[in-house]
Short mmCIF file of C-alpha atoms and ligand atoms in Angstrom, two decimals:
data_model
loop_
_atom_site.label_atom_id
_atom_site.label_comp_id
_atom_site.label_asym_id
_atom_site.label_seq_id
_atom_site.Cartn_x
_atom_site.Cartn_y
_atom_site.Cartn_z
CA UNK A 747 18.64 -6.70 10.92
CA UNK A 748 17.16 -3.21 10.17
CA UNK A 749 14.57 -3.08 8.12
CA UNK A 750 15.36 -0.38 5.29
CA UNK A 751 13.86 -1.68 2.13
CA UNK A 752 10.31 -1.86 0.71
CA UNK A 753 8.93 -2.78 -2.40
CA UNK A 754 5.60 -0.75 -3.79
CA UNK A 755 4.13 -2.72 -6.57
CA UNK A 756 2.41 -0.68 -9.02
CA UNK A 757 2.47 -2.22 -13.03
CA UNK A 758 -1.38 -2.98 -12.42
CA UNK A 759 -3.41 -1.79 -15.44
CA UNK A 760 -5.98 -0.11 -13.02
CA UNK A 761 -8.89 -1.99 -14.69
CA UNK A 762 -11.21 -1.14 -11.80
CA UNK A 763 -10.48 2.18 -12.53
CA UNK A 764 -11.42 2.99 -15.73
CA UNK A 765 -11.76 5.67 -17.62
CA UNK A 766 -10.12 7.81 -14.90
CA UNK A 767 -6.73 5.01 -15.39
CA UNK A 768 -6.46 5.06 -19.06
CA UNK A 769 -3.76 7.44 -19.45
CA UNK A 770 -3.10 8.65 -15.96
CA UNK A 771 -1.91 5.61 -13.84
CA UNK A 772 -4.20 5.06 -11.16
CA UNK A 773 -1.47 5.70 -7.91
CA UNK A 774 -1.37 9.14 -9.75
CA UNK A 775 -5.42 9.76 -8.69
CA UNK A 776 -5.11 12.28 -5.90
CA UNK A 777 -6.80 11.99 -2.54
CA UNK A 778 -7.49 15.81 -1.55
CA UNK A 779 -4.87 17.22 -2.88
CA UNK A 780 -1.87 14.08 -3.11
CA UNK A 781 -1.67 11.40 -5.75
CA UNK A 782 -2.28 8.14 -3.64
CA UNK A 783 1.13 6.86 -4.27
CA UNK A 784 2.40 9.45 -1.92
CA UNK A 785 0.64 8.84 1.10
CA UNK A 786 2.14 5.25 0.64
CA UNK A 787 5.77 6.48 0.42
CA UNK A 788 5.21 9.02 3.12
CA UNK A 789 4.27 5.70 5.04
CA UNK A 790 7.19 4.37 4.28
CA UNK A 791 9.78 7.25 5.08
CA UNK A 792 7.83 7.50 8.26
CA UNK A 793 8.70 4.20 9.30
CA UNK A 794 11.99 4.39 8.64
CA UNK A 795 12.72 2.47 5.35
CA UNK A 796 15.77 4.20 3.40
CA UNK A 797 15.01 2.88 -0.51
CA UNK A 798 12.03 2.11 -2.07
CA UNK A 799 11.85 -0.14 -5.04
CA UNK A 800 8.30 0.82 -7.26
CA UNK A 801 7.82 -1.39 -9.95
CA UNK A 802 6.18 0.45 -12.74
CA UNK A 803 4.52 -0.90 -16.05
CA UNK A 804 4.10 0.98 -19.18
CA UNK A 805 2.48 4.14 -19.36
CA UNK A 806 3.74 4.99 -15.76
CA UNK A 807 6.59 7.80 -16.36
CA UNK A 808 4.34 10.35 -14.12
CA UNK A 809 5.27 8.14 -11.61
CA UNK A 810 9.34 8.86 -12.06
CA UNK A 811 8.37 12.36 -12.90
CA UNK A 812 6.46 13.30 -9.50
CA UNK A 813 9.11 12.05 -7.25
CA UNK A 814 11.90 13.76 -9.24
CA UNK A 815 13.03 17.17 -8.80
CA UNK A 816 11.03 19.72 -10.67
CA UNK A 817 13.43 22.82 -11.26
CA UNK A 818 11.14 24.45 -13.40
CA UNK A 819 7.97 24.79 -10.77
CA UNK A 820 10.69 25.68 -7.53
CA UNK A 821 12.28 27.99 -9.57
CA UNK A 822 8.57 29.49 -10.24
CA UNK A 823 7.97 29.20 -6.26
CA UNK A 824 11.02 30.80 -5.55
CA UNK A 825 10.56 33.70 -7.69
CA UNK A 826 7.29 34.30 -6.16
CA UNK A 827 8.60 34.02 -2.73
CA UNK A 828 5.89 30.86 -2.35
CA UNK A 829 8.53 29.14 0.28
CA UNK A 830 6.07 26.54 1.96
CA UNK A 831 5.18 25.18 -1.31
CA UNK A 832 8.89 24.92 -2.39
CA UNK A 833 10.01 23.19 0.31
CA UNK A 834 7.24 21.02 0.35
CA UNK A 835 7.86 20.29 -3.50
CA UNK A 836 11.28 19.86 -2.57
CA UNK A 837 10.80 17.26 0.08
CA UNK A 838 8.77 14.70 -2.13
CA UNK A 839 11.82 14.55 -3.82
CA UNK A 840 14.25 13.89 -0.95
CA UNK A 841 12.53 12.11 1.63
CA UNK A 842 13.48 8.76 0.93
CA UNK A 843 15.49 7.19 -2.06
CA UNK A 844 13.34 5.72 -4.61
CA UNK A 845 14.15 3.02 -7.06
CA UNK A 846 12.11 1.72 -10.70
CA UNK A 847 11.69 -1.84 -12.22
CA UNK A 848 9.54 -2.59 -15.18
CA UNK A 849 7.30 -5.94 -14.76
CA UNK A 850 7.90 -7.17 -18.65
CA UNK A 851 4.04 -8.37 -18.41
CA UNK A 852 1.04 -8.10 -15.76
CA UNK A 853 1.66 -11.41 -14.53
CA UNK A 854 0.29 -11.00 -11.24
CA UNK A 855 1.15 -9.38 -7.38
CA UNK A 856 3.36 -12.19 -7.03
CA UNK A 857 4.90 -11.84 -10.23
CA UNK A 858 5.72 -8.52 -9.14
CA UNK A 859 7.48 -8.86 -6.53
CA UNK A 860 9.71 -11.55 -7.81
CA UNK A 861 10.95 -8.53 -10.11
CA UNK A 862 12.55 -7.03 -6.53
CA UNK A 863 14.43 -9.93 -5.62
CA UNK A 864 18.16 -8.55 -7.00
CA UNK A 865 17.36 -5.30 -5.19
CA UNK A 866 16.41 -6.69 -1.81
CA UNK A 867 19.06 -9.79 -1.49
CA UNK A 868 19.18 -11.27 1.41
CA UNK A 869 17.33 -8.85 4.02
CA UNK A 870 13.46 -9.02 5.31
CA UNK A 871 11.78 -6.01 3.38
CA UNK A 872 8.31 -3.91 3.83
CA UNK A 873 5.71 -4.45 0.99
CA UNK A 874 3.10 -1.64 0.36
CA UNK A 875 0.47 -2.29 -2.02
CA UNK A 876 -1.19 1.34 -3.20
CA UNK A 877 -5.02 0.10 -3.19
CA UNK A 878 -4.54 0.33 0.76
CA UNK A 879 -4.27 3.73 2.05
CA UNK A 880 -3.97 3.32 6.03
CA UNK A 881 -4.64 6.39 8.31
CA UNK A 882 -2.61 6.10 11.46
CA UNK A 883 -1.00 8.40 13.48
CA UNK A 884 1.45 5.51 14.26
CA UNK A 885 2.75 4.03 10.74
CA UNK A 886 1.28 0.81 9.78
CA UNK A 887 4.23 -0.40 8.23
CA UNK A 888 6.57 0.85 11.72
CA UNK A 889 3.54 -1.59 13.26
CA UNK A 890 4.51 -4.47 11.50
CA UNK A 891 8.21 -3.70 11.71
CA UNK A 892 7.79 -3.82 15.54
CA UNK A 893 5.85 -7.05 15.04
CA UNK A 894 8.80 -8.55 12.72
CA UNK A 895 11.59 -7.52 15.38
CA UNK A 896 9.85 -10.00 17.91
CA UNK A 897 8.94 -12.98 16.10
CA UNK A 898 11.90 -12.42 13.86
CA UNK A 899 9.49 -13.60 10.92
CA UNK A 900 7.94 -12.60 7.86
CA UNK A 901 4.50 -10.39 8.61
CA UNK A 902 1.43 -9.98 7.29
CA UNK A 903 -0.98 -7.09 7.99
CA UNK A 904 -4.36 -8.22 8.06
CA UNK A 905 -7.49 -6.46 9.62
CA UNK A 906 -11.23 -7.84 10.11
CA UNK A 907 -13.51 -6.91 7.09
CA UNK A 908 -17.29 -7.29 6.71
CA UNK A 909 -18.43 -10.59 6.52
CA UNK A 910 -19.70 -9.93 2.70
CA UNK A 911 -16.18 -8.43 1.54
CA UNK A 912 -14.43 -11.18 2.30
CA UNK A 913 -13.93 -12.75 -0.73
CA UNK A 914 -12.14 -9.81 -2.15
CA UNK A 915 -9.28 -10.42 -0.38
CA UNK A 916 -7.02 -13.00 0.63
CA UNK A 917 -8.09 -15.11 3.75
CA UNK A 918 -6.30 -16.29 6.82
CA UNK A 919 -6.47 -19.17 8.56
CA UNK A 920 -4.73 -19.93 11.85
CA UNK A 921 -4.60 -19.54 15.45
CA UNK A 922 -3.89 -16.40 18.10
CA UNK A 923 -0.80 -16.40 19.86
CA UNK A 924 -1.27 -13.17 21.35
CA UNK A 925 -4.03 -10.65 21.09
CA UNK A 926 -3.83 -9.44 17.52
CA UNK A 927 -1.38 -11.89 16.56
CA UNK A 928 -2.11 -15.29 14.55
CA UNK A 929 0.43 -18.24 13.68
CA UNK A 930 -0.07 -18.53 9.78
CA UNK A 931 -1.27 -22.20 9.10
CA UNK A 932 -2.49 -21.13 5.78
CA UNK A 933 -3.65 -18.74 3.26
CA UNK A 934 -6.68 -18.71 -0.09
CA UNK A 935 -7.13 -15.84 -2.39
CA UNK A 936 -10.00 -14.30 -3.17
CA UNK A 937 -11.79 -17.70 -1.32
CA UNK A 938 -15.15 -18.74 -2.45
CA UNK A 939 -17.83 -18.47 0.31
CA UNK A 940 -17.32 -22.04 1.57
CA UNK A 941 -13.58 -21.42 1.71
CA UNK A 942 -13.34 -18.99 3.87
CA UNK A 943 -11.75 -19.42 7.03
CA UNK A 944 -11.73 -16.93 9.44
CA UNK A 945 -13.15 -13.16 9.32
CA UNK A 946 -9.45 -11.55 8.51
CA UNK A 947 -8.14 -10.18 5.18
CA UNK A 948 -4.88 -9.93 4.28
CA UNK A 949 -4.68 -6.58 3.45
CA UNK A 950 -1.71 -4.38 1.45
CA UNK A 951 1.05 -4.59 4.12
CA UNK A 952 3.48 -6.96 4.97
CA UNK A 953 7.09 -7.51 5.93
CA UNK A 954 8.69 -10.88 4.30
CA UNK A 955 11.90 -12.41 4.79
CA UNK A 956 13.93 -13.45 1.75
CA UNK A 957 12.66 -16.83 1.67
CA UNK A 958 9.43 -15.67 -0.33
CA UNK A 959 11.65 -15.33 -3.61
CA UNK A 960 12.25 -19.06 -4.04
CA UNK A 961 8.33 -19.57 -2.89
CA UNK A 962 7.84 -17.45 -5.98
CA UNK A 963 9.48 -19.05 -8.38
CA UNK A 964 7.88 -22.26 -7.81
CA UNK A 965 4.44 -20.19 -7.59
CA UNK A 966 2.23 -21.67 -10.57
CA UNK A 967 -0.33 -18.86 -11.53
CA UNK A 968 -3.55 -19.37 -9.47
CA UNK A 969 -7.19 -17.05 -8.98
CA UNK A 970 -7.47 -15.02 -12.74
CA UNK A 971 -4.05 -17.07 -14.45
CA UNK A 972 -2.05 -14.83 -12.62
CA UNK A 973 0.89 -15.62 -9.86
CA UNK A 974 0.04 -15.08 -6.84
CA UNK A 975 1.62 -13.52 -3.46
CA UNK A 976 -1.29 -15.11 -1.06
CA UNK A 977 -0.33 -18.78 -2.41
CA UNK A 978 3.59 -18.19 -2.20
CA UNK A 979 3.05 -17.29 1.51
CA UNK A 980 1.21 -20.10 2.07
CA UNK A 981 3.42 -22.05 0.82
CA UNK A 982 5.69 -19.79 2.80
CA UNK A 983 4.25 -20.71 5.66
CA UNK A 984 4.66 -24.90 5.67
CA UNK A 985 8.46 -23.91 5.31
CA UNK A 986 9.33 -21.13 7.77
CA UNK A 987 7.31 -19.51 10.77
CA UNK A 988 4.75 -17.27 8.96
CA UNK A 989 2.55 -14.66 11.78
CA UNK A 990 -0.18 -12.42 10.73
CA UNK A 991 -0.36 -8.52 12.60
CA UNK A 992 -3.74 -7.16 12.90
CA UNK A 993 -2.46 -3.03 12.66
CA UNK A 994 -4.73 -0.20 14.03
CA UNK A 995 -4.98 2.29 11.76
CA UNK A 996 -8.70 3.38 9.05
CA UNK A 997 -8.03 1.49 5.85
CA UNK A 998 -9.40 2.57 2.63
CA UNK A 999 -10.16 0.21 0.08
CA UNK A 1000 -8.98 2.20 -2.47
CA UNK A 1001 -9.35 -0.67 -5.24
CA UNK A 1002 -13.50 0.49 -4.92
CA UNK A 1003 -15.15 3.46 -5.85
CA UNK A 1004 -16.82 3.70 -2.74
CA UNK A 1005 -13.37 3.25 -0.91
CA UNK A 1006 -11.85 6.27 -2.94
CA UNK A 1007 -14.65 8.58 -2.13
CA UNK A 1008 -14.08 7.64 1.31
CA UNK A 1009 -10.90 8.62 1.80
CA UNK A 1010 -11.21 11.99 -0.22
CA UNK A 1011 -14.05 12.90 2.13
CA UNK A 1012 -12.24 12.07 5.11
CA UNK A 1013 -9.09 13.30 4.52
CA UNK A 1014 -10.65 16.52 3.67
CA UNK A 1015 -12.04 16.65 7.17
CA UNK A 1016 -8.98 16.07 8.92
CA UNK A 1017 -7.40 19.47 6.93
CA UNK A 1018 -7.50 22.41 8.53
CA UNK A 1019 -8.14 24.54 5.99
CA UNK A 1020 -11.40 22.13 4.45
CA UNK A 1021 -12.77 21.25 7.41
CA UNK A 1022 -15.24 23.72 8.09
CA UNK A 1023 -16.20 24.59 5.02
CA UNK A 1024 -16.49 21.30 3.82
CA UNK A 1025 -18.93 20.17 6.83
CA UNK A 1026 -20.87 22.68 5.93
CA UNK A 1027 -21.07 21.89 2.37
CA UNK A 1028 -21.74 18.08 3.44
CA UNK A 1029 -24.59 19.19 5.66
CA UNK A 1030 -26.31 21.82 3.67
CA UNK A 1031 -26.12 18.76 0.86
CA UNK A 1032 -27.12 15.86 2.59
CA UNK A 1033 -30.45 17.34 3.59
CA UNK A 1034 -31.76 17.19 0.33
C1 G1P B 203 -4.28 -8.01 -3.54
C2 G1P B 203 -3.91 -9.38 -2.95
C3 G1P B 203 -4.95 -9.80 -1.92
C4 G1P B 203 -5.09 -8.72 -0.87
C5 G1P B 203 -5.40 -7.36 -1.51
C6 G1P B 203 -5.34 -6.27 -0.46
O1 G1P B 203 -5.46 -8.18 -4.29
O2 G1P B 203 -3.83 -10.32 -3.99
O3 G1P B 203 -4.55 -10.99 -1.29
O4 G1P B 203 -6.11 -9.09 0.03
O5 G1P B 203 -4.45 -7.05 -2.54
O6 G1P B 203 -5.71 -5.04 -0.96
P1 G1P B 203 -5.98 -7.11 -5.39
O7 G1P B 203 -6.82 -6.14 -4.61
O8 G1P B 203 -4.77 -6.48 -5.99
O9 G1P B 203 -6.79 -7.88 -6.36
#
């Protein structure tokens, strides 16, 4: 079956993130000139999903508000004759259908997408987590769709990190079946150094069947009290065939402040208009 669902978590209370994420939620920090949380739908639109389902938290109506209509500012364009800009306002709010669900409580990733599990019903969806920007000129989630319409599976997008990173993410373990593509034996979050298994994170992308809901919901919490998606999949994975997609594409850890700058600097090289001025700027600067 198509996939044209995905689920964007984004209750988290953005502690990393703080001060910037006390009152502005943190997929509303822009890279360049977008809030974060756009690049991910774009993602998604671009890969053909048809609804999105973000689950939102308190303190997160900017959220509903940017990917509304905003008669107010087109009306503004439009009297100014600004077109571009209107009908680039306008298409944030028509380029895919977008959906909201409160998590009651910050129970954890896992938690949080247990709160999609009316919406999606019985079909294999996308997940998107925001603290993963991915550049690609082919969408990493049409990637793992690809990768789900031949092993007819759940997916999970993971990529090689440095050997010291790690344990920030969760950690795969099992073996190749083709180049890039692993048979999920099992999975630890956030391992400690002598857990680790192999040199791959799971990163913020996946595609799951239906079958993760009832993993879930027996979930106890695990790492930080909180539920986690890494241990339903691996539970996930002694049930039903479980592979894991290594995607092509420049990640940015976006959960880091290091990641963030990244992203706005690179971004801002790939636009037209920056590029020059900014490389400039860069190398006048970094000579000091
Ligand atoms: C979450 C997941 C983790 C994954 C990471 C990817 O962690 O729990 O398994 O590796 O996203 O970004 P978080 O960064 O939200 O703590």
């Amino acid at each position: 079956m198509k996939i044209t669902k995905a689920v964007i978590p984004a209750a988290g209370l953005g502690t990393r993130f703080l001060p910037a994420s006390k009152a502005v939620p943190k997929e509303m920090l822009t890279i360049v000139d977008k809030p974060t949380l756009q690049y991910i739908v774009e993602e998604a639109a671009a890969s053909g999903i048809e609804d999105i389902l973000i689950i939102i938290g308190r303190n997160k109506e900017t959220i509903e508000n940017h990917f509304d209509r905003s008669p107010e500012v087109e009306w503004a364009l439009e009297k100014k004759g600004h077109l571009e800009e209107l009908e680039e306002i306008r298409r944030i709010s028509t380029m895919v259908n977008i959906h909201y669900i409160r998590q009651p409580e910050p129970l954890g990733l896992g938690h949080a997408i247990l709160c999609a599990k009316t919406f999606i019903g019985q079909e294999a969806f996308a997940v998107l987590l925001g603290d993963d920007v991915i550049y690609s000129p082919d969408p990493c989630t049409s990637q793992l769709i690809r990768a789900y319409e031949k092993y007819n599976s759940s997916i999970i997008g993971v990529q090689r990190v440095a050997k010291e990173d790690l344990v920030k993410y969760g950690n795969l373990k099992g073996d190749a079946v083709e180049d890039g593509v692993y048979r999920v034996e099992a999975l630890v979050e956030k391992p400690q150094p002598q857990e680790i298994y192999s040199e791959l994170a799971v990163l913020g992308r996946h595609i799951l069947t239906p079958g993760i809901f009832k993993t879930l919901e027996e979930t106890s919490p695990g790492r930080d009290g909180e539920i986690q998606l890494t241990d339903a999949l691996s539970a996930l994975a002694q049930i039903e065939e479980i592979y894991a997609f290594e995607f092509q594409g420049r990640r940015y850890d976006l959960g880091s402040k290091q990641g963030f700058l990244e992203a706005n600097i690179e971004y801002a090289l790939r636009d037209e208009e920056l590029r020059e001025s900014l490389r400039e700027y860069l190398r006048k600067t970094l000579t000091y």
